[in-house]
Amino acid sequence: MLDSVGGDAETNGALGEGEIHDVLRNDRRRLAIKALRDRDGRASVRDLSEEVAARETGEDPPPRNKRQSVYVSLHQTHLPKLDELGILDYDGEDKTVTLADRIEEVEVYMEVVPQYGLSWGEVYFSLGLLGLLTTVAALVGVPGISTLSLGYLVLAYFTLQIAASAYHVYSQQDRVIFQRLFE
C-alpha cells in the first residue's frame, strides 16, 4: 500500500491512508479514540465503553443495554483491530487500553477528515469566498448589500472566521486556544 508521500507504507512502518480511513470510517472507533485522548490515553474497557455509550446516546449514564453493546463490540472487534494496527495497546486479559505511538498518524486524519464530511479547509474557503463576494457586492452597489457599511461587513467576516477557527481548535484538537503558548 502506498502512503501519501509515495512510499510503501508497510515497508516504512507507517499506516497507509486506506487503513486510517477504514479506522475512522467507524463512528464507534472514532469515539473510542477521542475518549481515550480525553482520558490522557489510558482507560479500562469498562470505563471506555461507558464513555463511548454516553457519547453515542447523549445520556449520562447511558442505558445499561447500550453500555453492554458497546463493551462487547469494543472488546471483540474494535479494540483488537486498533491494537493490530498499532494505534493502541489492548490487553484483553486485564481489559485495559492505552494509546500507542501510531495514534499521531491517525490524529492528523481526525482533524482533516471531520465527522460530517466537510474538511476545515473547505469551511475556511467558503467563509473567505462568502466574505469576498459580499464585499464585492457592496462595492458594486448591489441593492440591500450596498446599504451596509463596508467596514462592518469586513469586521463581521473577520469575526466569523475567528469564531470558526476557535471552534476548530477547541473541538477538533481538544485544546484550549493558545494553550501551547503557555506550556
JSON list of C-alpha atoms in Angstrom, two decimals:
[
{"chain": "A", "resi": 1, "resn": "MET", "atom": "CA", "xyz": [0.00, 0.00, 0.00]},
{"chain": "A", "resi": 2, "resn": "LEU", "atom": "CA", "xyz": [1.34, 3.45, -0.87]},
{"chain": "A", "resi": 3, "resn": "ASP", "atom": "CA", "xyz": [1.34, 6.22, 1.69]},
{"chain": "A", "resi": 4, "resn": "SER", "atom": "CA", "xyz": [0.80, 9.91, 0.92]},
{"chain": "A", "resi": 5, "resn": "VAL", "atom": "CA", "xyz": [4.43, 10.57, 0.02]},
{"chain": "A", "resi": 6, "resn": "GLY", "atom": "CA", "xyz": [4.58, 7.71, -2.43]},
{"chain": "A", "resi": 7, "resn": "GLY", "atom": "CA", "xyz": [6.49, 5.19, -0.32]},
{"chain": "A", "resi": 8, "resn": "ASP", "atom": "CA", "xyz": [5.38, 1.75, 0.69]},
{"chain": "A", "resi": 9, "resn": "ALA", "atom": "CA", "xyz": [3.51, 2.24, 3.98]},
{"chain": "A", "resi": 10, "resn": "GLU", "atom": "CA", "xyz": [4.18, -1.29, 5.19]},
{"chain": "A", "resi": 11, "resn": "THR", "atom": "CA", "xyz": [7.90, -1.04, 4.44]},
{"chain": "A", "resi": 12, "resn": "ASN", "atom": "CA", "xyz": [8.49, 2.24, 6.28]},
{"chain": "A", "resi": 13, "resn": "GLY", "atom": "CA", "xyz": [6.23, 1.24, 9.20]},
{"chain": "A", "resi": 14, "resn": "ALA", "atom": "CA", "xyz": [3.63, 3.97, 8.66]},
{"chain": "A", "resi": 15, "resn": "LEU", "atom": "CA", "xyz": [-0.05, 3.26, 8.39]},
{"chain": "A", "resi": 16, "resn": "GLY", "atom": "CA", "xyz": [-1.48, 3.60, 4.90]},
{"chain": "A", "resi": 17, "resn": "GLU", "atom": "CA", "xyz": [-4.18, 6.14, 4.11]},
{"chain": "A", "resi": 18, "resn": "GLY", "atom": "CA", "xyz": [-6.67, 3.35, 3.38]},
{"chain": "A", "resi": 19, "resn": "GLU", "atom": "CA", "xyz": [-6.08, 1.76, 6.78]},
{"chain": "A", "resi": 20, "resn": "ILE", "atom": "CA", "xyz": [-6.51, 5.10, 8.56]},
{"chain": "A", "resi": 21, "resn": "HIS", "atom": "CA", "xyz": [-9.68, 5.94, 6.63]},
{"chain": "A", "resi": 22, "resn": "ASP", "atom": "CA", "xyz": [-11.02, 2.46, 7.41]},
{"chain": "A", "resi": 23, "resn": "VAL", "atom": "CA", "xyz": [-10.38, 3.04, 11.12]},
{"chain": "A", "resi": 24, "resn": "LEU", "atom": "CA", "xyz": [-12.01, 6.48, 11.13]},
{"chain": "A", "resi": 25, "resn": "ARG", "atom": "CA", "xyz": [-14.95, 5.43, 8.97]},
{"chain": "A", "resi": 26, "resn": "ASN", "atom": "CA", "xyz": [-16.45, 3.68, 12.00]},
{"chain": "A", "resi": 27, "resn": "ASP", "atom": "CA", "xyz": [-18.04, 6.12, 14.46]},
{"chain": "A", "resi": 28, "resn": "ARG", "atom": "CA", "xyz": [-17.51, 3.84, 17.46]},
{"chain": "A", "resi": 29, "resn": "ARG", "atom": "CA", "xyz": [-13.76, 3.56, 16.80]},
{"chain": "A", "resi": 30, "resn": "ARG", "atom": "CA", "xyz": [-13.55, 7.32, 16.29]},
{"chain": "A", "resi": 31, "resn": "LEU", "atom": "CA", "xyz": [-15.40, 7.92, 19.58]},
{"chain": "A", "resi": 32, "resn": "ALA", "atom": "CA", "xyz": [-13.19, 5.42, 21.41]},
{"chain": "A", "resi": 33, "resn": "ILE", "atom": "CA", "xyz": [-10.06, 7.18, 20.21]},
{"chain": "A", "resi": 34, "resn": "LYS", "atom": "CA", "xyz": [-11.46, 10.59, 21.24]},
{"chain": "A", "resi": 35, "resn": "ALA", "atom": "CA", "xyz": [-12.49, 9.24, 24.65]},
{"chain": "A", "resi": 36, "resn": "LEU", "atom": "CA", "xyz": [-9.02, 7.79, 25.21]},
{"chain": "A", "resi": 37, "resn": "ARG", "atom": "CA", "xyz": [-7.43, 11.11, 24.24]},
{"chain": "A", "resi": 38, "resn": "ASP", "atom": "CA", "xyz": [-9.69, 12.85, 26.77]},
{"chain": "A", "resi": 39, "resn": "ARG", "atom": "CA", "xyz": [-8.56, 10.38, 29.44]},
{"chain": "A", "resi": 40, "resn": "ASP", "atom": "CA", "xyz": [-4.85, 11.03, 28.85]},
{"chain": "A", "resi": 41, "resn": "GLY", "atom": "CA", "xyz": [-4.51, 7.91, 26.71]},
{"chain": "A", "resi": 42, "resn": "ARG", "atom": "CA", "xyz": [-5.40, 5.16, 29.18]},
{"chain": "A", "resi": 43, "resn": "ALA", "atom": "CA", "xyz": [-8.65, 3.55, 30.34]},
{"chain": "A", "resi": 44, "resn": "SER", "atom": "CA", "xyz": [-10.26, 0.28, 31.29]},
{"chain": "A", "resi": 45, "resn": "VAL", "atom": "CA", "xyz": [-12.53, -1.25, 28.65]},
{"chain": "A", "resi": 46, "resn": "ARG", "atom": "CA", "xyz": [-15.45, -0.81, 31.05]},
{"chain": "A", "resi": 47, "resn": "ASP", "atom": "CA", "xyz": [-14.81, 2.92, 31.52]},
{"chain": "A", "resi": 48, "resn": "LEU", "atom": "CA", "xyz": [-14.13, 3.38, 27.82]},
{"chain": "A", "resi": 49, "resn": "SER", "atom": "CA", "xyz": [-17.33, 1.58, 26.81]},
{"chain": "A", "resi": 50, "resn": "GLU", "atom": "CA", "xyz": [-19.35, 3.69, 29.25]},
{"chain": "A", "resi": 51, "resn": "GLU", "atom": "CA", "xyz": [-17.85, 6.89, 27.83]},
{"chain": "A", "resi": 52, "resn": "VAL", "atom": "CA", "xyz": [-18.46, 5.81, 24.22]},
{"chain": "A", "resi": 53, "resn": "ALA", "atom": "CA", "xyz": [-22.04, 4.79, 25.03]},
{"chain": "A", "resi": 54, "resn": "ALA", "atom": "CA", "xyz": [-22.63, 8.16, 26.72]},
{"chain": "A", "resi": 55, "resn": "ARG", "atom": "CA", "xyz": [-21.31, 9.99, 23.66]},
{"chain": "A", "resi": 56, "resn": "GLU", "atom": "CA", "xyz": [-23.45, 7.88, 21.33]},
{"chain": "A", "resi": 57, "resn": "THR", "atom": "CA", "xyz": [-26.68, 8.31, 23.28]},
{"chain": "A", "resi": 58, "resn": "GLY", "atom": "CA", "xyz": [-26.14, 11.75, 24.79]},
{"chain": "A", "resi": 59, "resn": "GLU", "atom": "CA", "xyz": [-27.24, 10.30, 28.14]},
{"chain": "A", "resi": 60, "resn": "ASP", "atom": "CA", "xyz": [-25.13, 10.18, 31.29]},
{"chain": "A", "resi": 61, "resn": "PRO", "atom": "CA", "xyz": [-25.21, 7.49, 32.45]},
{"chain": "A", "resi": 62, "resn": "PRO", "atom": "CA", "xyz": [-26.14, 5.69, 29.25]},
{"chain": "A", "resi": 63, "resn": "PRO", "atom": "CA", "xyz": [-28.69, 2.85, 29.33]},
{"chain": "A", "resi": 64, "resn": "ARG", "atom": "CA", "xyz": [-27.33, -0.48, 30.52]},
{"chain": "A", "resi": 65, "resn": "ASN", "atom": "CA", "xyz": [-28.11, -2.31, 27.26]},
{"chain": "A", "resi": 66, "resn": "LYS", "atom": "CA", "xyz": [-26.21, 0.34, 25.27]},
{"chain": "A", "resi": 67, "resn": "ARG", "atom": "CA", "xyz": [-23.18, 0.11, 27.57]},
{"chain": "A", "resi": 68, "resn": "GLN", "atom": "CA", "xyz": [-23.20, -3.66, 27.19]},
{"chain": "A", "resi": 69, "resn": "SER", "atom": "CA", "xyz": [-23.50, -3.46, 23.41]},
{"chain": "A", "resi": 70, "resn": "VAL", "atom": "CA", "xyz": [-20.61, -1.01, 23.20]},
{"chain": "A", "resi": 71, "resn": "TYR", "atom": "CA", "xyz": [-18.49, -3.10, 25.58]},
{"chain": "A", "resi": 72, "resn": "VAL", "atom": "CA", "xyz": [-18.95, -6.26, 23.52]},
{"chain": "A", "resi": 73, "resn": "SER", "atom": "CA", "xyz": [-18.21, -4.57, 20.19]},
{"chain": "A", "resi": 74, "resn": "LEU", "atom": "CA", "xyz": [-15.14, -2.79, 21.56]},
{"chain": "A", "resi": 75, "resn": "HIS", "atom": "CA", "xyz": [-13.81, -5.94, 23.22]},
{"chain": "A", "resi": 76, "resn": "GLN", "atom": "CA", "xyz": [-14.46, -8.32, 20.33]},
{"chain": "A", "resi": 77, "resn": "THR", "atom": "CA", "xyz": [-13.96, -6.14, 17.26]},
{"chain": "A", "resi": 78, "resn": "HIS", "atom": "CA", "xyz": [-12.73, -2.57, 17.51]},
{"chain": "A", "resi": 79, "resn": "LEU", "atom": "CA", "xyz": [-10.00, -2.70, 20.14]},
{"chain": "A", "resi": 80, "resn": "PRO", "atom": "CA", "xyz": [-8.31, -5.81, 18.67]},
{"chain": "A", "resi": 81, "resn": "LYS", "atom": "CA", "xyz": [-8.31, -4.11, 15.24]},
{"chain": "A", "resi": 82, "resn": "LEU", "atom": "CA", "xyz": [-6.81, -0.90, 16.63]},
{"chain": "A", "resi": 83, "resn": "ASP", "atom": "CA", "xyz": [-4.26, -2.95, 18.57]},
{"chain": "A", "resi": 84, "resn": "GLU", "atom": "CA", "xyz": [-3.31, -4.91, 15.45]},
{"chain": "A", "resi": 85, "resn": "LEU", "atom": "CA", "xyz": [-2.65, -1.65, 13.60]},
{"chain": "A", "resi": 86, "resn": "GLY", "atom": "CA", "xyz": [-0.53, -0.32, 16.48]},
{"chain": "A", "resi": 87, "resn": "ILE", "atom": "CA", "xyz": [-2.85, 2.61, 17.18]},
{"chain": "A", "resi": 88, "resn": "LEU", "atom": "CA", "xyz": [-3.40, 1.46, 20.74]},
{"chain": "A", "resi": 89, "resn": "ASP", "atom": "CA", "xyz": [-2.27, -1.29, 23.07]},
{"chain": "A", "resi": 90, "resn": "TYR", "atom": "CA", "xyz": [-5.11, -3.52, 24.17]},
{"chain": "A", "resi": 91, "resn": "ASP", "atom": "CA", "xyz": [-4.61, -6.00, 26.99]},
{"chain": "A", "resi": 92, "resn": "GLY", "atom": "CA", "xyz": [-7.51, -8.42, 26.63]},
{"chain": "A", "resi": 93, "resn": "GLU", "atom": "CA", "xyz": [-6.77, -10.16, 29.94]},
{"chain": "A", "resi": 94, "resn": "ASP", "atom": "CA", "xyz": [-6.51, -7.01, 32.10]},
{"chain": "A", "resi": 95, "resn": "LYS", "atom": "CA", "xyz": [-9.15, -5.26, 29.96]},
{"chain": "A", "resi": 96, "resn": "THR", "atom": "CA", "xyz": [-7.06, -2.08, 29.68]},
{"chain": "A", "resi": 97, "resn": "VAL", "atom": "CA", "xyz": [-6.40, 0.16, 26.70]},
{"chain": "A", "resi": 98, "resn": "THR", "atom": "CA", "xyz": [-3.53, 2.59, 26.17]},
{"chain": "A", "resi": 99, "resn": "LEU", "atom": "CA", "xyz": [-2.90, 4.82, 23.17]},
{"chain": "A", "resi": 100, "resn": "ALA", "atom": "CA", "xyz": [0.23, 3.84, 21.23]},
{"chain": "A", "resi": 101, "resn": "ASP", "atom": "CA", "xyz": [2.69, 5.94, 19.21]},
{"chain": "A", "resi": 102, "resn": "ARG", "atom": "CA", "xyz": [0.82, 5.46, 15.95]},
{"chain": "A", "resi": 103, "resn": "ILE", "atom": "CA", "xyz": [-2.09, 7.49, 17.29]},
{"chain": "A", "resi": 104, "resn": "GLU", "atom": "CA", "xyz": [-0.31, 10.59, 15.99]},
{"chain": "A", "resi": 105, "resn": "GLU", "atom": "CA", "xyz": [-0.70, 9.31, 12.42]},
{"chain": "A", "resi": 106, "resn": "VAL", "atom": "CA", "xyz": [-4.45, 8.86, 12.97]},
{"chain": "A", "resi": 107, "resn": "GLU", "atom": "CA", "xyz": [-4.98, 12.17, 14.80]},
{"chain": "A", "resi": 108, "resn": "VAL", "atom": "CA", "xyz": [-3.86, 14.09, 11.72]},
{"chain": "A", "resi": 109, "resn": "TYR", "atom": "CA", "xyz": [-6.67, 12.48, 9.74]},
{"chain": "A", "resi": 110, "resn": "MET", "atom": "CA", "xyz": [-9.19, 13.02, 12.53]},
{"chain": "A", "resi": 111, "resn": "GLU", "atom": "CA", "xyz": [-8.54, 16.72, 12.15]},
{"chain": "A", "resi": 112, "resn": "VAL", "atom": "CA", "xyz": [-8.57, 16.76, 8.35]},
{"chain": "A", "resi": 113, "resn": "VAL", "atom": "CA", "xyz": [-11.48, 14.36, 7.78]},
{"chain": "A", "resi": 114, "resn": "PRO", "atom": "CA", "xyz": [-14.26, 15.61, 10.03]},
{"chain": "A", "resi": 115, "resn": "GLN", "atom": "CA", "xyz": [-17.28, 13.60, 11.04]},
{"chain": "A", "resi": 116, "resn": "TYR", "atom": "CA", "xyz": [-19.74, 15.48, 8.82]},
{"chain": "A", "resi": 117, "resn": "GLY", "atom": "CA", "xyz": [-17.72, 15.24, 5.60]},
{"chain": "A", "resi": 118, "resn": "LEU", "atom": "CA", "xyz": [-16.54, 18.84, 5.15]},
{"chain": "A", "resi": 119, "resn": "SER", "atom": "CA", "xyz": [-12.90, 19.50, 5.82]},
{"chain": "A", "resi": 120, "resn": "TRP", "atom": "CA", "xyz": [-11.96, 22.56, 7.80]},
{"chain": "A", "resi": 121, "resn": "GLY", "atom": "CA", "xyz": [-10.15, 23.84, 4.72]},
{"chain": "A", "resi": 122, "resn": "GLU", "atom": "CA", "xyz": [-13.47, 23.79, 2.85]},
{"chain": "A", "resi": 123, "resn": "VAL", "atom": "CA", "xyz": [-15.18, 25.63, 5.70]},
{"chain": "A", "resi": 124, "resn": "TYR", "atom": "CA", "xyz": [-12.50, 28.34, 5.74]},
{"chain": "A", "resi": 125, "resn": "PHE", "atom": "CA", "xyz": [-12.52, 28.62, 1.95]},
{"chain": "A", "resi": 126, "resn": "SER", "atom": "CA", "xyz": [-16.31, 29.00, 1.95]},
{"chain": "A", "resi": 127, "resn": "LEU", "atom": "CA", "xyz": [-16.20, 31.68, 4.61]},
{"chain": "A", "resi": 128, "resn": "GLY", "atom": "CA", "xyz": [-13.50, 33.57, 2.71]},
{"chain": "A", "resi": 129, "resn": "LEU", "atom": "CA", "xyz": [-15.37, 33.31, -0.58]},
{"chain": "A", "resi": 130, "resn": "LEU", "atom": "CA", "xyz": [-18.60, 34.47, 1.04]},
{"chain": "A", "resi": 131, "resn": "GLY", "atom": "CA", "xyz": [-16.78, 37.44, 2.57]},
{"chain": "A", "resi": 132, "resn": "LEU", "atom": "CA", "xyz": [-15.16, 38.32, -0.77]},
{"chain": "A", "resi": 133, "resn": "LEU", "atom": "CA", "xyz": [-18.42, 38.08, -2.72]},
{"chain": "A", "resi": 134, "resn": "THR", "atom": "CA", "xyz": [-20.30, 40.15, -0.14]},
{"chain": "A", "resi": 135, "resn": "THR", "atom": "CA", "xyz": [-17.57, 42.81, -0.18]},
{"chain": "A", "resi": 136, "resn": "VAL", "atom": "CA", "xyz": [-17.58, 42.97, -3.99]},
{"chain": "A", "resi": 137, "resn": "ALA", "atom": "CA", "xyz": [-21.38, 43.16, -3.97]},
{"chain": "A", "resi": 138, "resn": "ALA", "atom": "CA", "xyz": [-21.23, 46.10, -1.56]},
{"chain": "A", "resi": 139, "resn": "LEU", "atom": "CA", "xyz": [-18.60, 47.86, -3.70]},
{"chain": "A", "resi": 140, "resn": "VAL", "atom": "CA", "xyz": [-20.53, 47.50, -6.98]},
{"chain": "A", "resi": 141, "resn": "GLY", "atom": "CA", "xyz": [-23.78, 48.65, -5.40]},
{"chain": "A", "resi": 142, "resn": "VAL", "atom": "CA", "xyz": [-25.96, 45.54, -5.19]},
{"chain": "A", "resi": 143, "resn": "PRO", "atom": "CA", "xyz": [-29.26, 46.69, -3.62]},
{"chain": "A", "resi": 144, "resn": "GLY", "atom": "CA", "xyz": [-29.61, 45.73, 0.03]},
{"chain": "A", "resi": 145, "resn": "ILE", "atom": "CA", "xyz": [-25.94, 44.90, 0.50]},
{"chain": "A", "resi": 146, "resn": "SER", "atom": "CA", "xyz": [-24.61, 48.29, -0.63]},
{"chain": "A", "resi": 147, "resn": "THR", "atom": "CA", "xyz": [-26.54, 49.99, 2.18]},
{"chain": "A", "resi": 148, "resn": "LEU", "atom": "CA", "xyz": [-24.31, 48.21, 4.72]},
{"chain": "A", "resi": 149, "resn": "SER", "atom": "CA", "xyz": [-21.05, 49.81, 5.76]},
{"chain": "A", "resi": 150, "resn": "LEU", "atom": "CA", "xyz": [-18.04, 48.11, 4.18]},
{"chain": "A", "resi": 151, "resn": "GLY", "atom": "CA", "xyz": [-16.16, 48.34, 7.47]},
{"chain": "A", "resi": 152, "resn": "TYR", "atom": "CA", "xyz": [-18.91, 46.47, 9.31]},
{"chain": "A", "resi": 153, "resn": "LEU", "atom": "CA", "xyz": [-19.05, 43.78, 6.62]},
{"chain": "A", "resi": 154, "resn": "VAL", "atom": "CA", "xyz": [-15.31, 43.18, 6.84]},
{"chain": "A", "resi": 155, "resn": "LEU", "atom": "CA", "xyz": [-15.45, 43.19, 10.63]},
{"chain": "A", "resi": 156, "resn": "ALA", "atom": "CA", "xyz": [-18.32, 40.68, 10.59]},
{"chain": "A", "resi": 157, "resn": "TYR", "atom": "CA", "xyz": [-16.46, 38.25, 8.32]},
{"chain": "A", "resi": 158, "resn": "PHE", "atom": "CA", "xyz": [-13.22, 38.50, 10.29]},
{"chain": "A", "resi": 159, "resn": "THR", "atom": "CA", "xyz": [-15.22, 37.79, 13.45]},
{"chain": "A", "resi": 160, "resn": "LEU", "atom": "CA", "xyz": [-16.91, 34.81, 11.78]},
{"chain": "A", "resi": 161, "resn": "GLN", "atom": "CA", "xyz": [-13.53, 33.48, 10.60]},
{"chain": "A", "resi": 162, "resn": "ILE", "atom": "CA", "xyz": [-12.03, 33.82, 14.08]},
{"chain": "A", "resi": 163, "resn": "ALA", "atom": "CA", "xyz": [-15.06, 32.11, 15.65]},
{"chain": "A", "resi": 164, "resn": "ALA", "atom": "CA", "xyz": [-14.80, 29.20, 13.19]},
{"chain": "A", "resi": 165, "resn": "SER", "atom": "CA", "xyz": [-11.06, 28.86, 13.86]},
{"chain": "A", "resi": 166, "resn": "ALA", "atom": "CA", "xyz": [-11.58, 28.95, 17.63]},
{"chain": "A", "resi": 167, "resn": "TYR", "atom": "CA", "xyz": [-14.27, 26.28, 17.37]},
{"chain": "A", "resi": 168, "resn": "HIS", "atom": "CA", "xyz": [-11.99, 24.16, 15.19]},
{"chain": "A", "resi": 169, "resn": "VAL", "atom": "CA", "xyz": [-9.13, 24.31, 17.68]},
{"chain": "A", "resi": 170, "resn": "TYR", "atom": "CA", "xyz": [-11.43, 23.66, 20.63]},
{"chain": "A", "resi": 171, "resn": "SER", "atom": "CA", "xyz": [-13.49, 20.81, 19.16]},
{"chain": "A", "resi": 172, "resn": "GLN", "atom": "CA", "xyz": [-11.08, 19.02, 16.86]},
{"chain": "A", "resi": 173, "resn": "GLN", "atom": "CA", "xyz": [-7.81, 19.35, 18.68]},
{"chain": "A", "resi": 174, "resn": "ASP", "atom": "CA", "xyz": [-9.29, 19.12, 22.19]},
{"chain": "A", "resi": 175, "resn": "ARG", "atom": "CA", "xyz": [-7.15, 22.00, 23.36]},
{"chain": "A", "resi": 176, "resn": "VAL", "atom": "CA", "xyz": [-7.78, 25.35, 24.88]},
{"chain": "A", "resi": 177, "resn": "ILE", "atom": "CA", "xyz": [-6.94, 28.09, 22.41]},
{"chain": "A", "resi": 178, "resn": "PHE", "atom": "CA", "xyz": [-3.34, 29.28, 22.76]},
{"chain": "A", "resi": 179, "resn": "GLN", "atom": "CA", "xyz": [-2.62, 26.55, 25.33]},
{"chain": "A", "resi": 180, "resn": "ARG", "atom": "CA", "xyz": [0.69, 25.77, 23.65]},
{"chain": "A", "resi": 181, "resn": "LEU", "atom": "CA", "xyz": [1.90, 29.31, 24.21]},
{"chain": "A", "resi": 182, "resn": "PHE", "atom": "CA", "xyz": [1.69, 28.86, 27.98]},
{"chain": "A", "resi": 183, "resn": "GLU", "atom": "CA", "xyz": [3.13, 25.35, 28.29]}
]
